[in-house]
PDB file of C-alpha atoms in Angstrom:
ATOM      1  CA  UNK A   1      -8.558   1.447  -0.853  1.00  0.00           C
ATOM      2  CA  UNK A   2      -5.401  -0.410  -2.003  1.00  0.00           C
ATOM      3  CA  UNK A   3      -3.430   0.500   0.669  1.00  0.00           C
ATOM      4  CA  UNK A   4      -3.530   2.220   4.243  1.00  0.00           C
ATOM      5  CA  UNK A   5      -3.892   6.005   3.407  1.00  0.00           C
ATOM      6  CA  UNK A   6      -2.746   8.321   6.365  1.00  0.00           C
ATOM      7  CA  UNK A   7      -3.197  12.464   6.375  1.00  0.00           C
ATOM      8  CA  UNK A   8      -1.841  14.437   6.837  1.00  0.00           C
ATOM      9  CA  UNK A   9       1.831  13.323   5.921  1.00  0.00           C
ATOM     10  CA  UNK A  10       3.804  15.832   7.631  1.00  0.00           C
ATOM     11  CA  UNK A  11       1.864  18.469  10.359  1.00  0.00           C
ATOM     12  CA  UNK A  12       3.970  21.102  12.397  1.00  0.00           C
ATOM     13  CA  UNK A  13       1.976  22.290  15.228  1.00  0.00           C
ATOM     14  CA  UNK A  14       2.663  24.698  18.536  1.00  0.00           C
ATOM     15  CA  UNK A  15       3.517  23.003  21.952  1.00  0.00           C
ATOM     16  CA  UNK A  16      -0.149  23.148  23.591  1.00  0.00           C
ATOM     17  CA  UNK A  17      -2.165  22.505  20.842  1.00  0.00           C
ATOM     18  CA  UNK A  18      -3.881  19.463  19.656  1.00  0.00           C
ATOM     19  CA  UNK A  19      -4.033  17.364  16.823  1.00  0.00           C
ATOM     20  CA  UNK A  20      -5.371  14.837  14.560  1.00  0.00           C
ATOM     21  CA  UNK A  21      -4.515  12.223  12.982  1.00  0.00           C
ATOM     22  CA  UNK A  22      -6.284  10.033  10.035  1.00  0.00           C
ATOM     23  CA  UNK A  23      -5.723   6.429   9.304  1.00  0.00           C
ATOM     24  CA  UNK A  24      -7.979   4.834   6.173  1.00  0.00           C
ATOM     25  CA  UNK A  25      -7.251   0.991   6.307  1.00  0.00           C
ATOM     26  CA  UNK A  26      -7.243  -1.291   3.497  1.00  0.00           C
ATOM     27  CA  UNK A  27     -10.978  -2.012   2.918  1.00  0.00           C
ATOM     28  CA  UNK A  28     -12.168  -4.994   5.079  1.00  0.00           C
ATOM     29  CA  UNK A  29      -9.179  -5.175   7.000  1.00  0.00           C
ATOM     30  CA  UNK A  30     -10.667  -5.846  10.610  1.00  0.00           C
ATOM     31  CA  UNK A  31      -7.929  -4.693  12.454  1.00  0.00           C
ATOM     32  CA  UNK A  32      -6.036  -1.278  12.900  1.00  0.00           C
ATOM     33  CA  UNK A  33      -3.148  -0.402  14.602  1.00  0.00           C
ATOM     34  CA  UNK A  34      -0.880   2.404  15.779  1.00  0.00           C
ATOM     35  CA  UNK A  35       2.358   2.948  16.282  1.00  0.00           C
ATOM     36  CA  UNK A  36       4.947   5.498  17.086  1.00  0.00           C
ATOM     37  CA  UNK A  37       8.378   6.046  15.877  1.00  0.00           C
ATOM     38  CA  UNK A  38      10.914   8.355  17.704  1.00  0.00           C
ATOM     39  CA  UNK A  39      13.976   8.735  16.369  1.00  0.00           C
ATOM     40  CA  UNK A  40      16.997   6.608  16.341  1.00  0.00           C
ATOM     41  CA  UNK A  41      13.877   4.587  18.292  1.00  0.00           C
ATOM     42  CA  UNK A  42      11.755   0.943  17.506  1.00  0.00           C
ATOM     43  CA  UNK A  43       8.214   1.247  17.114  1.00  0.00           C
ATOM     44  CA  UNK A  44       6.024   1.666  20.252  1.00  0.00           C
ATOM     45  CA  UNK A  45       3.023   0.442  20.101  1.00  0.00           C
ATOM     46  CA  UNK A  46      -0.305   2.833  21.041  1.00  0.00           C
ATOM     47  CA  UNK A  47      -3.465   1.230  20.105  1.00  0.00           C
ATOM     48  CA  UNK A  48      -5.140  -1.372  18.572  1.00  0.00           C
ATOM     49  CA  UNK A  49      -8.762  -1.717  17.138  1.00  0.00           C
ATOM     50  CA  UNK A  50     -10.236  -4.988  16.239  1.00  0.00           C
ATOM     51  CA  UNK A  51     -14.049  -5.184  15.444  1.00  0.00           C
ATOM     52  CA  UNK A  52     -16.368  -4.407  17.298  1.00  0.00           C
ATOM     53  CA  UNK A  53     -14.598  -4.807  20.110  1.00  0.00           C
ATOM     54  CA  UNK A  54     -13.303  -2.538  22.683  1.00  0.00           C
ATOM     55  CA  UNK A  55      -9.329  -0.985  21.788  1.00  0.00           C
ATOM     56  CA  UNK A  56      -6.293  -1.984  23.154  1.00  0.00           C
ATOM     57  CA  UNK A  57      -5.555   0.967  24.590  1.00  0.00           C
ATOM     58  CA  UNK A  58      -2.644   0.006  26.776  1.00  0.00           C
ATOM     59  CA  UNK A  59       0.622   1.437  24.966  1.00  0.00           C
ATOM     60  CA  UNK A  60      -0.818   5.289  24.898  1.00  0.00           C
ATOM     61  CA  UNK A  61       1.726   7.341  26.593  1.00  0.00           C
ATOM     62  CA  UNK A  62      -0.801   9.256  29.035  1.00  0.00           C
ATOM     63  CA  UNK A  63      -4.348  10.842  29.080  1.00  0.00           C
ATOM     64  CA  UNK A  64      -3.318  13.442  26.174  1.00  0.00           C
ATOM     65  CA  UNK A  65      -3.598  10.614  23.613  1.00  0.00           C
ATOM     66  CA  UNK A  66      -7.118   9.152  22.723  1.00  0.00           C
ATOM     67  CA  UNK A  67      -8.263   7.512  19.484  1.00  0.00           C
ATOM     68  CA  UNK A  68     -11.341   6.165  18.048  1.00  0.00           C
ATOM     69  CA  UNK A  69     -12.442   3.879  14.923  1.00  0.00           C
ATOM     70  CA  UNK A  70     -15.706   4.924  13.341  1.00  0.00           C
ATOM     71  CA  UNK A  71     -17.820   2.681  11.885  1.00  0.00           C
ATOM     72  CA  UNK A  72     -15.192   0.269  11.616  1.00  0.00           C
ATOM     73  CA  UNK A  73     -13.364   1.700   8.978  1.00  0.00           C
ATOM     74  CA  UNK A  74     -11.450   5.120   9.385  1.00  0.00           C
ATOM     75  CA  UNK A  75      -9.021   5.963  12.563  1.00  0.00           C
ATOM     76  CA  UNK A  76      -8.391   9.152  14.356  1.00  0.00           C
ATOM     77  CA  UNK A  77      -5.504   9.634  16.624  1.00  0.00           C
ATOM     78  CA  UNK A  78      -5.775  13.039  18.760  1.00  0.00           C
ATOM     79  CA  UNK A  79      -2.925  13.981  20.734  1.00  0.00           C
ATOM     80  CA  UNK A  80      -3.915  17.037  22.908  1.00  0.00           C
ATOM     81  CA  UNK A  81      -1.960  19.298  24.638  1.00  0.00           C
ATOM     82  CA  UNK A  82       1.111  18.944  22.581  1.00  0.00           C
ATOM     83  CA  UNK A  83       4.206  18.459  23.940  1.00  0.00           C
ATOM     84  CA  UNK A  84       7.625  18.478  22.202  1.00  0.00           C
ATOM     85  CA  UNK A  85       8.412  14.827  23.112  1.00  0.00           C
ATOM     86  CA  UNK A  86       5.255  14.513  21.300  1.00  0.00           C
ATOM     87  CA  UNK A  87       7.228  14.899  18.189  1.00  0.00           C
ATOM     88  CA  UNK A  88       7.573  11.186  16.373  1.00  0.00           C
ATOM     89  CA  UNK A  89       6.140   9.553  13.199  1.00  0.00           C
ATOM     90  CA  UNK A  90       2.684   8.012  13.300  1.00  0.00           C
ATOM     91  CA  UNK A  91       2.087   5.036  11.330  1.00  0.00           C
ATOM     92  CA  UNK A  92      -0.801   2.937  11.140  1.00  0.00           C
ATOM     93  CA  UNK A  93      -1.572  -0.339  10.180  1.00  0.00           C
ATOM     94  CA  UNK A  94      -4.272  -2.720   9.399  1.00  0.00           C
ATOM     95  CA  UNK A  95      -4.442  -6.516   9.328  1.00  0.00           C
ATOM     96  CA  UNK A  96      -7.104  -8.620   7.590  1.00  0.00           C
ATOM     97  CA  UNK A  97      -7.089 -11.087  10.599  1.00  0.00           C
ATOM     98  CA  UNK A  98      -5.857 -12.209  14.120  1.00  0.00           C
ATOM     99  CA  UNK A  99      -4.614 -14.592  16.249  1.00  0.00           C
ATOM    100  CA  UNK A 100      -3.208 -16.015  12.541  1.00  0.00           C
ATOM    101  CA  UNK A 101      -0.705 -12.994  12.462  1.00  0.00           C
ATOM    102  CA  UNK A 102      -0.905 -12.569   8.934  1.00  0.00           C
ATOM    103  CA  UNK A 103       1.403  -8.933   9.220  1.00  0.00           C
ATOM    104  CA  UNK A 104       0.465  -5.850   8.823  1.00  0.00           C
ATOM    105  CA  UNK A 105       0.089  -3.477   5.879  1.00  0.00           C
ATOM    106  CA  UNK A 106       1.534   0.365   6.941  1.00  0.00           C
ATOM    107  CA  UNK A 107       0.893   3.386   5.993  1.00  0.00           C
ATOM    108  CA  UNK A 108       3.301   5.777   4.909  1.00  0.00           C
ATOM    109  CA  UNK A 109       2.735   7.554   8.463  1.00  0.00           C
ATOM    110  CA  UNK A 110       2.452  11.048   9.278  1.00  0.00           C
ATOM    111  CA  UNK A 111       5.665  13.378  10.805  1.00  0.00           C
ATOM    112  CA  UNK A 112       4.626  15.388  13.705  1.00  0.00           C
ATOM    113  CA  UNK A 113       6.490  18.358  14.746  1.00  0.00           C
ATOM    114  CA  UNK A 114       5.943  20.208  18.169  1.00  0.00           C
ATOM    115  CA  UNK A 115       7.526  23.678  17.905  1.00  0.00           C
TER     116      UNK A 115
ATOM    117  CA  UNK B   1       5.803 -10.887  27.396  1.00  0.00           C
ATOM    118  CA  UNK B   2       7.638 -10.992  24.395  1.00  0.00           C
ATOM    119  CA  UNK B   3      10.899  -8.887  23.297  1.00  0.00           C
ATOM    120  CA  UNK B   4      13.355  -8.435  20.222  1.00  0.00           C
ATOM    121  CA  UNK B   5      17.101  -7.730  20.197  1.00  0.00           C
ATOM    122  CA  UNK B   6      18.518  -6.823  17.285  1.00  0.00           C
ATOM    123  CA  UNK B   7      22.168  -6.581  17.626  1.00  0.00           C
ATOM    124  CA  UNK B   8      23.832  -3.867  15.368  1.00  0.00           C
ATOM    125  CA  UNK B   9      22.440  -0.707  14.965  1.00  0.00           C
ATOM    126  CA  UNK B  10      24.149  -0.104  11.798  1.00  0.00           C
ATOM    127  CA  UNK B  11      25.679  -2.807   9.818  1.00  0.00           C
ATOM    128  CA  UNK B  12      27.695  -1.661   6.314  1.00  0.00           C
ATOM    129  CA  UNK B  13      28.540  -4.206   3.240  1.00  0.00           C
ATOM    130  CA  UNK B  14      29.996  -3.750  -0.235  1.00  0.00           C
ATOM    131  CA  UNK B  15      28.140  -4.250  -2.711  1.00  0.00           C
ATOM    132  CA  UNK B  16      28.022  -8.295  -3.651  1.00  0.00           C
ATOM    133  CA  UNK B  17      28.772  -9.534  -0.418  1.00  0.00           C
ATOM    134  CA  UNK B  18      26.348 -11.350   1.905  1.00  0.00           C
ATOM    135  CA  UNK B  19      24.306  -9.279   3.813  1.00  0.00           C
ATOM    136  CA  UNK B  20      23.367 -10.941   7.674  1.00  0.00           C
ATOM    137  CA  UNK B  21      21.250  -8.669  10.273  1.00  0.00           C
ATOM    138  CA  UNK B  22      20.726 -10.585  13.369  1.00  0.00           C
ATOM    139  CA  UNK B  23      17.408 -10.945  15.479  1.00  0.00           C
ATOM    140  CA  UNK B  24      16.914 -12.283  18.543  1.00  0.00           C
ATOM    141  CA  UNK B  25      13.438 -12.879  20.061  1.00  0.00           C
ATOM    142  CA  UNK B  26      12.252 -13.611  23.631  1.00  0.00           C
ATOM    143  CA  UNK B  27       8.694 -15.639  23.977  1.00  0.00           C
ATOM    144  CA  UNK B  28       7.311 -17.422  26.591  1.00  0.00           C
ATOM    145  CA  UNK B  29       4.823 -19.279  23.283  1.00  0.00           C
ATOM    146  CA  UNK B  30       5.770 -20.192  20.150  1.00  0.00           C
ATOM    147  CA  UNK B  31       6.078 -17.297  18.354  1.00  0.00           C
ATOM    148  CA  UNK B  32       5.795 -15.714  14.767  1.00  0.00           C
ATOM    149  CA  UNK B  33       8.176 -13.935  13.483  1.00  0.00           C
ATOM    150  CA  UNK B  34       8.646 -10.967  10.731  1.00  0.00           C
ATOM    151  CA  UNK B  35      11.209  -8.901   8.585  1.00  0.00           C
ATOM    152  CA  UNK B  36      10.231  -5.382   7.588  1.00  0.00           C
ATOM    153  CA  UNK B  37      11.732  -2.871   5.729  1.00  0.00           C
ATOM    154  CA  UNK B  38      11.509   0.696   5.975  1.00  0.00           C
ATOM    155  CA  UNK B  39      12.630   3.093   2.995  1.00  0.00           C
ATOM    156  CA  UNK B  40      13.364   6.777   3.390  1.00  0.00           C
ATOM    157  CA  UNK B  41      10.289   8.378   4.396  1.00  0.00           C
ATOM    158  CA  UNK B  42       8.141   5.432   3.626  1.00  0.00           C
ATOM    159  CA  UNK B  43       5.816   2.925   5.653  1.00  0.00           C
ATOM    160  CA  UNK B  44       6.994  -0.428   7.213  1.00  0.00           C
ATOM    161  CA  UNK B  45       6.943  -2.990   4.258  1.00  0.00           C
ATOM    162  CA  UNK B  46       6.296  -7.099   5.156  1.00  0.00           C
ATOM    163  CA  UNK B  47       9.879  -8.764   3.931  1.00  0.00           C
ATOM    164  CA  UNK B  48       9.060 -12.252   5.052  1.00  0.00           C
ATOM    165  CA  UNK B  49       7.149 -14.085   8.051  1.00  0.00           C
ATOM    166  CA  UNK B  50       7.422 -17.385  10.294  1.00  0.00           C
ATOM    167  CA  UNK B  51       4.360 -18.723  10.905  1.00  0.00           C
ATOM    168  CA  UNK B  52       5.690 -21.895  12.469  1.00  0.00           C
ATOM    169  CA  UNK B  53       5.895 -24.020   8.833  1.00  0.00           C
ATOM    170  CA  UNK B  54       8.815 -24.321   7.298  1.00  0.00           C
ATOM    171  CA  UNK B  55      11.947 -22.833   9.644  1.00  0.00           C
ATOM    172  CA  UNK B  56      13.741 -21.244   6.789  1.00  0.00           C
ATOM    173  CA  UNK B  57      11.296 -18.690   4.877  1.00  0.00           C
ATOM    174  CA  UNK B  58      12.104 -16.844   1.818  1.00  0.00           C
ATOM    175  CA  UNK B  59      10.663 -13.149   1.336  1.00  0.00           C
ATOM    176  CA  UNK B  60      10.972 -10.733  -0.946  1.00  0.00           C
ATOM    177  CA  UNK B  61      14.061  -9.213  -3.058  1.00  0.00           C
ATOM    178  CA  UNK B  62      16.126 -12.344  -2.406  1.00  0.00           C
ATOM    179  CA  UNK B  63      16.109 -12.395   1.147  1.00  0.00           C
ATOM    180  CA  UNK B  64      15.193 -15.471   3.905  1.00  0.00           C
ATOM    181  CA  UNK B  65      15.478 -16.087   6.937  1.00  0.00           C
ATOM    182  CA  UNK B  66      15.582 -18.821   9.370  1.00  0.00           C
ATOM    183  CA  UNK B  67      14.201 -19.722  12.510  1.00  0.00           C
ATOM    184  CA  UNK B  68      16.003 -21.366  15.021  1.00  0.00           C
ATOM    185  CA  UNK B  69      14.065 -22.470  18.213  1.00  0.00           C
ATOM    186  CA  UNK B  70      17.333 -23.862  20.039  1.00  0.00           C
ATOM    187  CA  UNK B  71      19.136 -20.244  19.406  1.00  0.00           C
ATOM    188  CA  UNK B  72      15.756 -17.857  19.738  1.00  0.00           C
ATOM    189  CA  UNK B  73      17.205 -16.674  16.892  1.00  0.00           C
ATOM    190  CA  UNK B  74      15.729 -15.476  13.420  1.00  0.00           C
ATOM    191  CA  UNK B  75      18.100 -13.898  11.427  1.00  0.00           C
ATOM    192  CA  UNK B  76      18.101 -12.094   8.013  1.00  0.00           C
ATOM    193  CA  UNK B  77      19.839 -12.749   5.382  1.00  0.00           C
ATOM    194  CA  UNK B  78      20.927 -11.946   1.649  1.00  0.00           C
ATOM    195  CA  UNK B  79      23.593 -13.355  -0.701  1.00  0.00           C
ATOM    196  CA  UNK B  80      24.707 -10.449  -2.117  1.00  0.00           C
ATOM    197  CA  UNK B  81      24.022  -6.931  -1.517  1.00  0.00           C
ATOM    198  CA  UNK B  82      22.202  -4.545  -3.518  1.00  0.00           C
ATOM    199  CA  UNK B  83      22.328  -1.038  -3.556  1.00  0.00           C
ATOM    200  CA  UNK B  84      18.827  -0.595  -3.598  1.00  0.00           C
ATOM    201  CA  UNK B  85      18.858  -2.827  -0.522  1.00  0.00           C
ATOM    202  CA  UNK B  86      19.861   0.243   1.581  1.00  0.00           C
ATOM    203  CA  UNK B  87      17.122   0.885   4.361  1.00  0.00           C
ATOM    204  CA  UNK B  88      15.842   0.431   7.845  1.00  0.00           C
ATOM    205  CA  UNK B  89      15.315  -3.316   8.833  1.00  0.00           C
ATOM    206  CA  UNK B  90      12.622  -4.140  11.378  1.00  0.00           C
ATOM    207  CA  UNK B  91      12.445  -7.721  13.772  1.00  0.00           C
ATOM    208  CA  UNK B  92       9.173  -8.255  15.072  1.00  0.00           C
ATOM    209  CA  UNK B  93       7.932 -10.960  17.256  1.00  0.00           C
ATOM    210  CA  UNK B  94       3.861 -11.645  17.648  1.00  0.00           C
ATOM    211  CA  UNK B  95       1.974 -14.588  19.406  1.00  0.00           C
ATOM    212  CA  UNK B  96      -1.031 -16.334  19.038  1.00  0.00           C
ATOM    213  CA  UNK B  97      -3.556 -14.781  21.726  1.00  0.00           C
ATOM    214  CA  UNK B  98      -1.659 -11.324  21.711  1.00  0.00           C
ATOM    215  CA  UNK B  99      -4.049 -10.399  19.682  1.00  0.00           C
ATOM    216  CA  UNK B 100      -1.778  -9.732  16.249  1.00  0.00           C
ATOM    217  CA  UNK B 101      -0.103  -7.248  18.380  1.00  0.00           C
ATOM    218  CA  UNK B 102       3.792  -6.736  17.137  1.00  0.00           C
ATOM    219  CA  UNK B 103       6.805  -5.975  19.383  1.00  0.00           C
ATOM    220  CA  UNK B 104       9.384  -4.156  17.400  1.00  0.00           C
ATOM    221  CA  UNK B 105      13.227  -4.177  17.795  1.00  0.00           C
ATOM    222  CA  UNK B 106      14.834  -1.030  17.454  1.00  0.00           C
ATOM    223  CA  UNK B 107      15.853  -1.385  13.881  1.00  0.00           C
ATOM    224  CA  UNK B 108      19.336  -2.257  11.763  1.00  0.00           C
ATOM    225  CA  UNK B 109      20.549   0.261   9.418  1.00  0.00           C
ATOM    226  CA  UNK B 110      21.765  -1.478   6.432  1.00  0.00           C
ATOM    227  CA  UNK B 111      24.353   0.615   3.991  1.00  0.00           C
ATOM    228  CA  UNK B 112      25.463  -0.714   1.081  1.00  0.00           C
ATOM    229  CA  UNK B 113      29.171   0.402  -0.495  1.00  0.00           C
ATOM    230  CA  UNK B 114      30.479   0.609  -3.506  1.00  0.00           C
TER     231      UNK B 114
END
Protein backbone atom coordinates (compact mmCIF):
# COMPACT_ATOMS: atom_id res chain seq x y z
CA UNK A 1 0.00 0.00 0.00
CA UNK A 2 1.20 3.65 -0.01
CA UNK A 3 1.44 3.97 3.41
CA UNK A 4 1.34 1.92 6.81
CA UNK A 5 -2.46 1.19 7.30
CA UNK A 6 -3.37 0.38 11.03
CA UNK A 7 -7.14 -0.88 12.27
CA UNK A 8 -8.76 -0.33 14.00
CA UNK A 9 -8.15 3.51 14.70
CA UNK A 10 -9.76 3.93 17.92
CA UNK A 11 -11.03 0.47 20.05
CA UNK A 12 -12.62 0.84 23.64
CA UNK A 13 -12.53 -2.41 25.32
CA UNK A 14 -13.38 -3.80 29.14
CA UNK A 15 -10.44 -4.24 31.68
CA UNK A 16 -9.87 -8.19 31.22
CA UNK A 17 -10.40 -8.58 27.81
CA UNK A 18 -8.09 -8.90 24.95
CA UNK A 19 -7.33 -7.32 21.88
CA UNK A 20 -5.94 -6.94 18.53
CA UNK A 21 -4.21 -4.94 16.78
CA UNK A 22 -3.40 -4.70 12.80
CA UNK A 23 -0.42 -3.13 11.23
CA UNK A 24 -0.22 -3.36 7.06
CA UNK A 25 3.33 -1.98 6.18
CA UNK A 26 4.27 -0.24 3.14
CA UNK A 27 4.72 -3.07 0.58
CA UNK A 28 8.33 -4.45 0.66
CA UNK A 29 9.26 -2.68 3.60
CA UNK A 30 11.36 -5.45 5.50
CA UNK A 31 11.04 -4.14 8.73
CA UNK A 32 8.09 -3.41 11.22
CA UNK A 33 7.96 -1.85 14.31
CA UNK A 34 5.87 -0.99 17.35
CA UNK A 35 5.55 1.49 19.55
CA UNK A 36 3.53 2.84 22.36
CA UNK A 37 2.51 6.25 23.29
CA UNK A 38 1.13 7.15 26.81
CA UNK A 39 0.21 10.33 27.40
CA UNK A 40 2.11 13.42 28.12
CA UNK A 41 4.78 10.25 27.42
CA UNK A 42 7.80 9.52 24.46
CA UNK A 43 7.39 6.56 22.51
CA UNK A 44 8.31 3.16 24.06
CA UNK A 45 9.39 0.87 22.03
CA UNK A 46 7.62 -2.94 21.97
CA UNK A 47 8.73 -4.93 19.10
CA UNK A 48 10.49 -5.15 16.14
CA UNK A 49 10.25 -7.59 13.08
CA UNK A 50 12.88 -7.78 10.49
CA UNK A 51 12.76 -10.70 7.90
CA UNK A 52 12.83 -13.71 8.50
CA UNK A 53 14.33 -13.35 11.47
CA UNK A 54 13.30 -13.85 14.95
CA UNK A 55 11.49 -10.32 16.76
CA UNK A 56 12.93 -8.08 18.99
CA UNK A 57 10.82 -8.70 21.54
CA UNK A 58 12.57 -6.95 24.38
CA UNK A 59 10.49 -3.60 25.06
CA UNK A 60 6.96 -5.63 25.65
CA UNK A 61 5.76 -4.61 28.97
CA UNK A 62 5.03 -8.30 30.34
CA UNK A 63 3.63 -11.73 29.17
CA UNK A 64 0.07 -10.08 28.29
CA UNK A 65 1.60 -8.58 25.12
CA UNK A 66 2.60 -10.93 22.16
CA UNK A 67 2.78 -10.13 18.44
CA UNK A 68 3.45 -11.88 15.30
CA UNK A 69 4.27 -10.96 11.47
CA UNK A 70 2.69 -13.30 8.97
CA UNK A 71 4.16 -14.02 5.97
CA UNK A 72 6.23 -11.11 6.21
CA UNK A 73 3.83 -8.64 5.52
CA UNK A 74 0.86 -7.87 8.00
CA UNK A 75 1.37 -7.36 12.02
CA UNK A 76 -0.81 -8.29 14.88
CA UNK A 77 -0.35 -6.90 18.28
CA UNK A 78 -2.58 -8.80 21.04
CA UNK A 79 -2.66 -7.41 24.35
CA UNK A 80 -4.55 -9.88 26.66
CA UNK A 81 -5.92 -9.43 29.80
CA UNK A 82 -6.46 -5.77 29.56
CA UNK A 83 -5.49 -3.58 32.00
CA UNK A 84 -6.25 0.16 32.32
CA UNK A 85 -2.55 1.20 32.15
CA UNK A 86 -2.98 -0.66 29.03
CA UNK A 87 -4.62 2.37 27.67
CA UNK A 88 -1.97 4.26 25.10
CA UNK A 89 -1.77 4.78 21.29
CA UNK A 90 -0.29 2.05 19.12
CA UNK A 91 1.62 3.04 16.21
CA UNK A 92 3.48 1.05 13.89
CA UNK A 93 6.08 1.49 11.60
CA UNK A 94 7.96 0.00 8.80
CA UNK A 95 11.40 0.67 7.33
CA UNK A 96 12.63 -0.42 3.89
CA UNK A 97 16.11 -1.24 5.42
CA UNK A 98 18.56 -1.52 8.43
CA UNK A 99 21.60 -0.89 9.90
CA UNK A 100 21.37 2.29 7.15
CA UNK A 101 18.56 3.87 9.39
CA UNK A 102 16.73 5.19 6.63
CA UNK A 103 13.51 6.31 9.28
CA UNK A 104 10.54 5.03 9.59
CA UNK A 105 7.18 5.52 7.90
CA UNK A 106 4.09 5.50 10.81
CA UNK A 107 0.95 4.74 10.80
CA UNK A 108 -1.69 6.82 11.97
CA UNK A 109 -1.86 4.36 15.14
CA UNK A 110 -4.71 3.02 16.88
CA UNK A 111 -6.24 4.64 20.50
CA UNK A 112 -6.88 2.01 23.00
CA UNK A 113 -9.17 2.55 25.79
CA UNK A 114 -9.46 0.15 28.89
CA UNK A 115 -12.75 0.92 30.68
CA UNK B 1 22.69 2.38 25.22
CA UNK B 2 21.54 5.35 23.70
CA UNK B 3 19.15 8.23 25.18
CA UNK B 4 17.46 11.65 24.11
CA UNK B 5 16.77 14.77 26.20
CA UNK B 6 14.74 17.12 24.90
CA UNK B 7 14.63 20.09 27.06
CA UNK B 8 11.22 21.98 27.05
CA UNK B 9 8.18 20.29 27.15
CA UNK B 10 6.32 23.07 25.69
CA UNK B 11 7.96 25.85 23.92
CA UNK B 12 5.47 28.94 22.54
CA UNK B 13 6.53 31.58 19.62
CA UNK B 14 4.68 34.31 17.74
CA UNK B 15 4.14 33.91 14.68
CA UNK B 16 7.44 35.08 12.45
CA UNK B 17 9.89 34.54 14.95
CA UNK B 18 12.52 31.77 14.96
CA UNK B 19 11.43 28.71 16.20
CA UNK B 20 14.53 26.50 18.22
CA UNK B 21 13.54 23.03 20.03
CA UNK B 22 16.55 21.58 21.56
CA UNK B 23 17.77 17.83 21.47
CA UNK B 24 20.25 16.30 23.19
CA UNK B 25 21.44 12.73 22.46
CA UNK B 26 23.58 10.25 24.46
CA UNK B 27 25.60 7.42 22.26
CA UNK B 28 28.31 5.42 23.02
CA UNK B 29 28.67 5.13 18.51
CA UNK B 30 28.22 7.55 16.17
CA UNK B 31 24.84 8.02 15.91
CA UNK B 32 21.93 9.05 13.48
CA UNK B 33 19.76 11.32 14.26
CA UNK B 34 15.92 12.35 13.35
CA UNK B 35 13.14 15.11 13.64
CA UNK B 36 9.53 13.97 13.60
CA UNK B 37 6.46 15.58 13.75
CA UNK B 38 3.31 14.53 15.09
CA UNK B 39 -0.10 16.34 14.12
CA UNK B 40 -3.31 16.03 16.09
CA UNK B 41 -4.33 12.57 15.93
CA UNK B 42 -1.94 11.67 13.22
CA UNK B 43 1.19 9.26 12.80
CA UNK B 44 4.88 10.29 13.44
CA UNK B 45 6.01 12.10 10.17
CA UNK B 46 10.13 12.00 9.12
CA UNK B 47 11.12 16.01 9.33
CA UNK B 48 14.77 15.52 8.59
CA UNK B 49 17.69 12.90 9.39
CA UNK B 50 21.61 12.82 10.14
CA UNK B 51 23.11 10.16 8.64
CA UNK B 52 26.63 11.28 9.43
CA UNK B 53 27.08 13.53 5.89
CA UNK B 54 26.70 16.82 6.01
CA UNK B 55 26.28 18.18 9.95
CA UNK B 56 23.65 20.69 9.13
CA UNK B 57 20.56 18.89 7.30
CA UNK B 58 17.61 20.58 5.91
CA UNK B 59 14.06 18.77 6.12
CA UNK B 60 10.92 19.56 5.31
CA UNK B 61 8.64 22.87 5.69
CA UNK B 62 11.75 25.03 6.13
CA UNK B 63 13.25 23.43 8.93
CA UNK B 64 17.19 22.04 9.58
CA UNK B 65 18.99 21.06 11.92
CA UNK B 66 22.48 20.63 12.94
CA UNK B 67 24.60 18.21 14.44
CA UNK B 68 27.11 18.99 16.74
CA UNK B 69 29.44 16.10 17.93
CA UNK B 70 31.43 18.41 20.51
CA UNK B 71 27.85 19.51 22.17
CA UNK B 72 25.84 15.92 21.60
CA UNK B 73 23.58 18.21 20.48
CA UNK B 74 21.08 18.24 17.41
CA UNK B 75 18.81 20.86 17.55
CA UNK B 76 15.76 22.02 15.47
CA UNK B 77 15.27 24.85 14.01
CA UNK B 78 13.00 27.30 11.87
CA UNK B 79 13.30 30.96 10.82
CA UNK B 80 10.06 31.96 11.27
CA UNK B 81 7.11 30.36 12.65
CA UNK B 82 4.12 29.18 11.00
CA UNK B 83 0.91 28.57 12.26
CA UNK B 84 0.52 25.46 10.65
CA UNK B 85 3.81 24.57 12.33
CA UNK B 86 1.86 23.86 15.57
CA UNK B 87 2.43 20.09 16.65
CA UNK B 88 4.28 17.51 18.63
CA UNK B 89 8.11 17.40 17.83
CA UNK B 90 9.93 14.09 18.23
CA UNK B 91 14.17 13.61 18.79
CA UNK B 92 15.22 10.29 18.02
CA UNK B 93 18.59 8.80 18.19
CA UNK B 94 19.41 5.23 16.24
CA UNK B 95 22.83 3.41 15.67
CA UNK B 96 24.30 1.33 13.28
CA UNK B 97 24.00 -2.39 14.71
CA UNK B 98 20.82 -1.46 16.85
CA UNK B 99 19.17 -2.82 14.38
CA UNK B 100 17.14 0.56 13.01
CA UNK B 101 15.73 0.54 16.41
CA UNK B 102 14.72 4.37 17.53
CA UNK B 103 14.92 5.82 21.07
CA UNK B 104 12.43 8.57 21.41
CA UNK B 105 12.58 11.74 23.62
CA UNK B 106 9.55 12.63 25.25
CA UNK B 107 8.41 15.20 22.79
CA UNK B 108 8.31 19.35 22.52
CA UNK B 109 5.04 20.93 22.15
CA UNK B 110 5.40 23.69 19.76
CA UNK B 111 2.47 26.60 19.84
CA UNK B 112 2.48 29.15 17.61
CA UNK B 113 0.79 32.84 18.58
CA UNK B 114 -0.64 35.29 16.91
Amino acid sequence: GAGVSQSPSNKVTEKGKDVELRCDPISGHTALYWYRQSLGQGLEFLIYFQGNSAPDKSGLPSDRFSAERTGGSVSTLTIQRTQQEDSAVYLCASSSRTGDNYGYTFGSGTRLTVV
Amino acid sequence: AQSVTQLGSHVSVSEGALVLLRCNYSSSVPPYLFWYVQYPNQGLQLLLKYTSAATLVKGINGFEAEFKKSETSFHLTKPSAHMSDAAEYFCAVGTTGGGNKLTFGTGTQLKVEL
